[in-house]
mmCIF file with all atom_site columns, C-alpha atoms in Angstrom:
data_model
loop_
_atom_site.group_PDB
_atom_site.id
_atom_site.type_symbol
_atom_site.label_atom_id
_atom_site.label_alt_id
_atom_site.label_comp_id
_atom_site.label_asym_id
_atom_site.label_entity_id
_atom_site.label_seq_id
_atom_site.pdbx_PDB_ins_code
_atom_site.Cartn_x
_atom_site.Cartn_y
_atom_site.Cartn_z
_atom_site.occupancy
_atom_site.B_iso_or_equiv
_atom_site.pdbx_formal_charge
_atom_site.auth_seq_id
_atom_site.auth_comp_id
_atom_site.auth_asym_id
_atom_site.auth_atom_id
_atom_site.pdbx_PDB_model_num
ATOM 1   C CA . MET A 1 1   ? -89.917  42.105  -28.891 1.00 0.00 ? 6   MET A CA 1
ATOM 2   C CA . ASN A 1 2   ? -88.047  38.701  -29.248 1.00 0.00 ? 7   ASN A CA 1
ATOM 3   C CA . LEU A 1 3   ? -90.708  36.209  -30.072 1.00 0.00 ? 8   LEU A CA 1
ATOM 4   C CA . LEU A 1 4   ? -88.604  33.462  -28.409 1.00 0.00 ? 9   LEU A CA 1
ATOM 5   C CA . LEU A 1 5   ? -88.498  35.809  -25.112 1.00 0.00 ? 10  LEU A CA 1
ATOM 6   C CA . LEU A 1 6   ? -92.119  36.189  -25.127 1.00 0.00 ? 11  LEU A CA 1
ATOM 7   C CA . LYS A 1 7   ? -92.739  32.316  -25.586 1.00 0.00 ? 12  LYS A CA 1
ATOM 8   C CA . LYS A 1 8   ? -90.296  31.619  -22.567 1.00 0.00 ? 13  LYS A CA 1
ATOM 9   C CA . ALA A 1 9   ? -91.969  34.243  -20.399 1.00 0.00 ? 14  ALA A CA 1
ATOM 10  C CA . THR A 1 10  ? -95.745  32.849  -21.509 1.00 0.00 ? 15  THR A CA 1
ATOM 11  C CA . ASN A 1 11  ? -94.399  29.329  -20.584 1.00 0.00 ? 16  ASN A CA 1
ATOM 12  C CA . LEU A 1 12  ? -93.012  30.474  -17.364 1.00 0.00 ? 17  LEU A CA 1
ATOM 13  C CA . ILE A 1 13  ? -96.551  32.007  -16.087 1.00 0.00 ? 18  ILE A CA 1
ATOM 14  C CA . PHE A 1 14  ? -98.630  29.544  -17.991 1.00 0.00 ? 19  PHE A CA 1
ATOM 15  C CA . PRO A 1 15  ? -96.727  26.233  -18.218 1.00 0.00 ? 20  PRO A CA 1
ATOM 16  C CA . SER A 1 16  ? -97.859  23.059  -20.166 1.00 0.00 ? 21  SER A CA 1
ATOM 17  C CA . VAL A 1 17  ? -99.769  20.555  -18.101 1.00 0.00 ? 22  VAL A CA 1
ATOM 18  C CA . CYS A 1 18  ? -100.635 16.976  -18.634 1.00 0.00 ? 23  CYS A CA 1
ATOM 19  C CA . VAL A 1 19  ? -103.743 16.483  -19.999 1.00 0.00 ? 24  VAL A CA 1
ATOM 20  C CA . SER A 1 20  ? -104.432 13.502  -17.867 1.00 0.00 ? 25  SER A CA 1
ATOM 21  C CA . CYS A 1 21  ? -102.790 14.353  -14.361 1.00 0.00 ? 26  CYS A CA 1
ATOM 22  C CA . GLU A 1 22  ? -102.365 18.042  -14.925 1.00 0.00 ? 27  GLU A CA 1
ATOM 23  C CA . CYS A 1 23  ? -98.384  17.996  -13.564 1.00 0.00 ? 28  CYS A CA 1
ATOM 24  C CA . ILE A 1 24  ? -96.332  20.286  -15.386 1.00 0.00 ? 29  ILE A CA 1
ATOM 25  C CA . ILE A 1 25  ? -94.592  18.597  -18.647 1.00 0.00 ? 30  ILE A CA 1
ATOM 26  C CA . ASP A 1 26  ? -92.313  19.736  -21.479 1.00 0.00 ? 31  ASP A CA 1
ATOM 27  C CA . GLU A 1 27  ? -94.145  22.434  -23.615 1.00 0.00 ? 32  GLU A CA 1
ATOM 28  C CA . ASN A 1 28  ? -94.000  19.879  -26.468 1.00 0.00 ? 33  ASN A CA 1
ATOM 29  C CA . LEU A 1 29  ? -95.680  16.971  -25.204 1.00 0.00 ? 34  LEU A CA 1
ATOM 30  C CA . ASN A 1 30  ? -99.517  16.410  -24.016 1.00 0.00 ? 35  ASN A CA 1
ATOM 31  C CA . LEU A 1 31  ? -98.725  13.781  -21.653 1.00 0.00 ? 36  LEU A CA 1
ATOM 32  C CA . CYS A 1 32  ? -96.149  13.333  -18.630 1.00 0.00 ? 37  CYS A CA 1
ATOM 33  C CA . SER A 1 33  ? -94.260  10.055  -19.215 1.00 0.00 ? 38  SER A CA 1
ATOM 34  C CA . GLU A 1 34  ? -96.035  8.104   -16.125 1.00 0.00 ? 39  GLU A CA 1
ATOM 35  C CA . CYS A 1 35  ? -99.840  8.773   -18.000 1.00 0.00 ? 40  CYS A CA 1
ATOM 36  C CA . ASN A 1 36  ? -98.008  7.798   -21.274 1.00 0.00 ? 41  ASN A CA 1
ATOM 37  C CA . LYS A 1 37  ? -97.332  4.362   -19.760 1.00 0.00 ? 42  LYS A CA 1
ATOM 38  C CA . LYS A 1 38  ? -100.988 3.967   -18.711 1.00 0.00 ? 43  LYS A CA 1
ATOM 39  C CA . ILE A 1 39  ? -102.552 4.981   -21.970 1.00 0.00 ? 44  ILE A CA 1
ATOM 40  C CA . ASN A 1 40  ? -103.692 2.097   -24.218 1.00 0.00 ? 45  ASN A CA 1
ATOM 41  C CA . PHE A 1 41  ? -102.961 3.203   -27.578 1.00 0.00 ? 46  PHE A CA 1
ATOM 42  C CA . LEU A 1 42  ? -104.804 1.650   -30.381 1.00 0.00 ? 47  LEU A CA 1
ATOM 43  C CA . THR A 1 43  ? -102.106 -0.430  -32.551 1.00 0.00 ? 48  THR A CA 1
ATOM 44  C CA . LYS A 1 44  ? -104.377 -3.597  -33.216 1.00 0.00 ? 49  LYS A CA 1
ATOM 45  C CA . HIS A 1 45  ? -106.634 -4.206  -35.762 1.00 0.00 ? 50  HIS A CA 1
ATOM 46  C CA . TYR A 1 46  ? -109.961 -2.328  -35.101 1.00 0.00 ? 51  TYR A CA 1
ATOM 47  C CA . CYS A 1 47  ? -113.640 -1.870  -36.526 1.00 0.00 ? 52  CYS A CA 1
ATOM 48  C CA . ASN A 1 48  ? -113.820 0.361   -39.433 1.00 0.00 ? 53  ASN A CA 1
ATOM 49  C CA . VAL A 1 49  ? -117.187 1.660   -37.912 1.00 0.00 ? 54  VAL A CA 1
ATOM 50  C CA . CYS A 1 50  ? -116.698 1.827   -34.412 1.00 0.00 ? 55  CYS A CA 1
ATOM 51  C CA . GLY A 1 51  ? -113.141 1.611   -33.596 1.00 0.00 ? 56  GLY A CA 1
ATOM 52  C CA . VAL A 1 52  ? -113.594 -1.334  -31.210 1.00 0.00 ? 57  VAL A CA 1
ATOM 53  C CA . VAL A 1 53  ? -110.561 -3.845  -31.001 1.00 0.00 ? 58  VAL A CA 1
ATOM 54  C CA . ILE A 1 54  ? -111.630 -7.060  -33.142 1.00 0.00 ? 59  ILE A CA 1
ATOM 55  C CA . SER A 1 55  ? -110.173 -10.055 -34.857 1.00 0.00 ? 60  SER A CA 1
ATOM 56  C CA . ASP A 1 56  ? -107.520 -9.070  -37.476 1.00 0.00 ? 61  ASP A CA 1
ATOM 57  C CA . ASN A 1 57  ? -109.632 -11.167 -40.217 1.00 0.00 ? 62  ASN A CA 1
ATOM 58  C CA . ILE A 1 58  ? -112.839 -8.757  -40.401 1.00 0.00 ? 63  ILE A CA 1
ATOM 59  C CA . TYR A 1 59  ? -113.212 -5.427  -40.957 1.00 0.00 ? 64  TYR A CA 1
ATOM 60  C CA . THR A 1 60  ? -116.473 -4.572  -39.083 1.00 0.00 ? 65  THR A CA 1
ATOM 61  C CA . CYS A 1 61  ? -117.407 -5.733  -35.432 1.00 0.00 ? 66  CYS A CA 1
ATOM 62  C CA . GLY A 1 62  ? -120.979 -7.855  -35.186 1.00 0.00 ? 67  GLY A CA 1
ATOM 63  C CA . LYS A 1 63  ? -122.661 -5.128  -33.062 1.00 0.00 ? 68  LYS A CA 1
ATOM 64  C CA . CYS A 1 64  ? -121.927 -2.383  -36.147 1.00 0.00 ? 69  CYS A CA 1
ATOM 65  C CA . ILE A 1 65  ? -123.349 -5.128  -38.936 1.00 0.00 ? 70  ILE A CA 1
ATOM 66  C CA . ILE A 1 66  ? -126.355 -5.715  -36.741 1.00 0.00 ? 71  ILE A CA 1
ATOM 67  C CA . ASN A 1 67  ? -127.165 -2.550  -35.499 1.00 0.00 ? 72  ASN A CA 1
ATOM 68  C CA . PRO A 1 68  ? -125.479 0.449   -37.569 1.00 0.00 ? 73  PRO A CA 1
ATOM 69  C CA . PRO A 1 69  ? -124.638 3.488   -35.336 1.00 0.00 ? 74  PRO A CA 1
ATOM 70  C CA . PRO A 1 70  ? -125.939 6.912   -36.857 1.00 0.00 ? 75  PRO A CA 1
ATOM 71  C CA . PHE A 1 71  ? -122.329 7.778   -37.711 1.00 0.00 ? 76  PHE A CA 1
ATOM 72  C CA . LYS A 1 72  ? -119.975 6.189   -40.527 1.00 0.00 ? 77  LYS A CA 1
ATOM 73  C CA . VAL A 1 73  ? -116.766 6.300   -38.852 1.00 0.00 ? 78  VAL A CA 1
ATOM 74  C CA . LEU A 1 74  ? -115.506 6.705   -35.219 1.00 0.00 ? 79  LEU A CA 1
ATOM 75  C CA . ARG A 1 75  ? -111.700 7.051   -34.430 1.00 0.00 ? 80  ARG A CA 1
ATOM 76  C CA . SER A 1 76  ? -109.385 7.663   -31.376 1.00 0.00 ? 81  SER A CA 1
ATOM 77  C CA . VAL A 1 77  ? -105.872 6.982   -31.254 1.00 0.00 ? 82  VAL A CA 1
ATOM 78  C CA . PHE A 1 78  ? -106.700 5.388   -27.715 1.00 0.00 ? 83  PHE A CA 1
ATOM 79  C CA . ALA A 1 79  ? -109.068 3.104   -25.747 1.00 0.00 ? 84  ALA A CA 1
ATOM 80  C CA . TYR A 1 80  ? -111.625 4.924   -23.798 1.00 0.00 ? 85  TYR A CA 1
ATOM 81  C CA . ASP A 1 81  ? -110.957 3.511   -20.692 1.00 0.00 ? 86  ASP A CA 1
ATOM 82  C CA . GLN A 1 82  ? -110.084 4.264   -17.029 1.00 0.00 ? 87  GLN A CA 1
ATOM 83  C CA . HIS A 1 83  ? -107.063 6.136   -17.853 1.00 0.00 ? 88  HIS A CA 1
ATOM 84  C CA . SER A 1 84  ? -108.056 7.945   -20.944 1.00 0.00 ? 89  SER A CA 1
ATOM 85  C CA . ARG A 1 85  ? -111.172 9.069   -19.059 1.00 0.00 ? 90  ARG A CA 1
ATOM 86  C CA . ASN A 1 86  ? -109.331 11.447  -16.763 1.00 0.00 ? 91  ASN A CA 1
ATOM 87  C CA . MET A 1 87  ? -108.106 13.264  -19.585 1.00 0.00 ? 92  MET A CA 1
ATOM 88  C CA . ARG A 1 88  ? -109.350 17.049  -19.813 1.00 0.00 ? 93  ARG A CA 1
ATOM 89  C CA . GLY A 1 89  ? -111.953 17.029  -22.622 1.00 0.00 ? 94  GLY A CA 1
ATOM 90  C CA . CYS A 1 90  ? -113.322 13.708  -22.491 1.00 0.00 ? 95  CYS A CA 1
ATOM 91  C CA . PRO A 1 91  ? -117.214 13.571  -21.544 1.00 0.00 ? 96  PRO A CA 1
ATOM 92  C CA . GLU A 1 92  ? -116.958 12.627  -17.964 1.00 0.00 ? 97  GLU A CA 1
ATOM 93  C CA . THR A 1 93  ? -114.347 15.494  -17.303 1.00 0.00 ? 98  THR A CA 1
ATOM 94  C CA . SER A 1 94  ? -115.913 18.152  -19.691 1.00 0.00 ? 99  SER A CA 1
ATOM 95  C CA . LYS A 1 95  ? -117.925 21.385  -18.994 1.00 0.00 ? 100 LYS A CA 1
ATOM 96  C CA . PHE A 1 96  ? -120.954 19.596  -20.333 1.00 0.00 ? 101 PHE A CA 1
ATOM 97  C CA . LYS A 1 97  ? -120.798 16.546  -18.231 1.00 0.00 ? 102 LYS A CA 1
ATOM 98  C CA . HIS A 1 98  ? -124.128 17.604  -16.660 1.00 0.00 ? 103 HIS A CA 1
ATOM 99  C CA . ILE A 1 99  ? -126.159 16.996  -20.158 1.00 0.00 ? 104 ILE A CA 1
ATOM 100 C CA . PRO A 1 100 ? -126.389 13.328  -20.621 1.00 0.00 ? 105 PRO A CA 1
ATOM 101 C CA . SER A 1 101 ? -127.301 13.916  -24.343 1.00 0.00 ? 106 SER A CA 1
ATOM 102 C CA . LEU A 1 102 ? -123.603 15.394  -25.273 1.00 0.00 ? 107 LEU A CA 1
ATOM 103 C CA . THR A 1 103 ? -121.634 12.620  -23.215 1.00 0.00 ? 108 THR A CA 1
#
């Protein structure tokens, strides 16, 4: 069977959806255009440890210097805020949200 035909049939039955609002989107994307506008992508200078946005003349935030976290590096492509929390896979929306130690 033609692989392209199989892929088109699969997309017709199981269309790709936005990971935030779950509307149907192009199969090559993860976010719809409206949600993409709302997401705060991290492009500024950030702490080398926790990823919080900080002044561009320092590399580690004061919180990580004073009380280092139990990990070496934490990275995200976007800020964890009211818009990104709605995404599937984020702690509040995951199947593990009832287990506080995992959120």
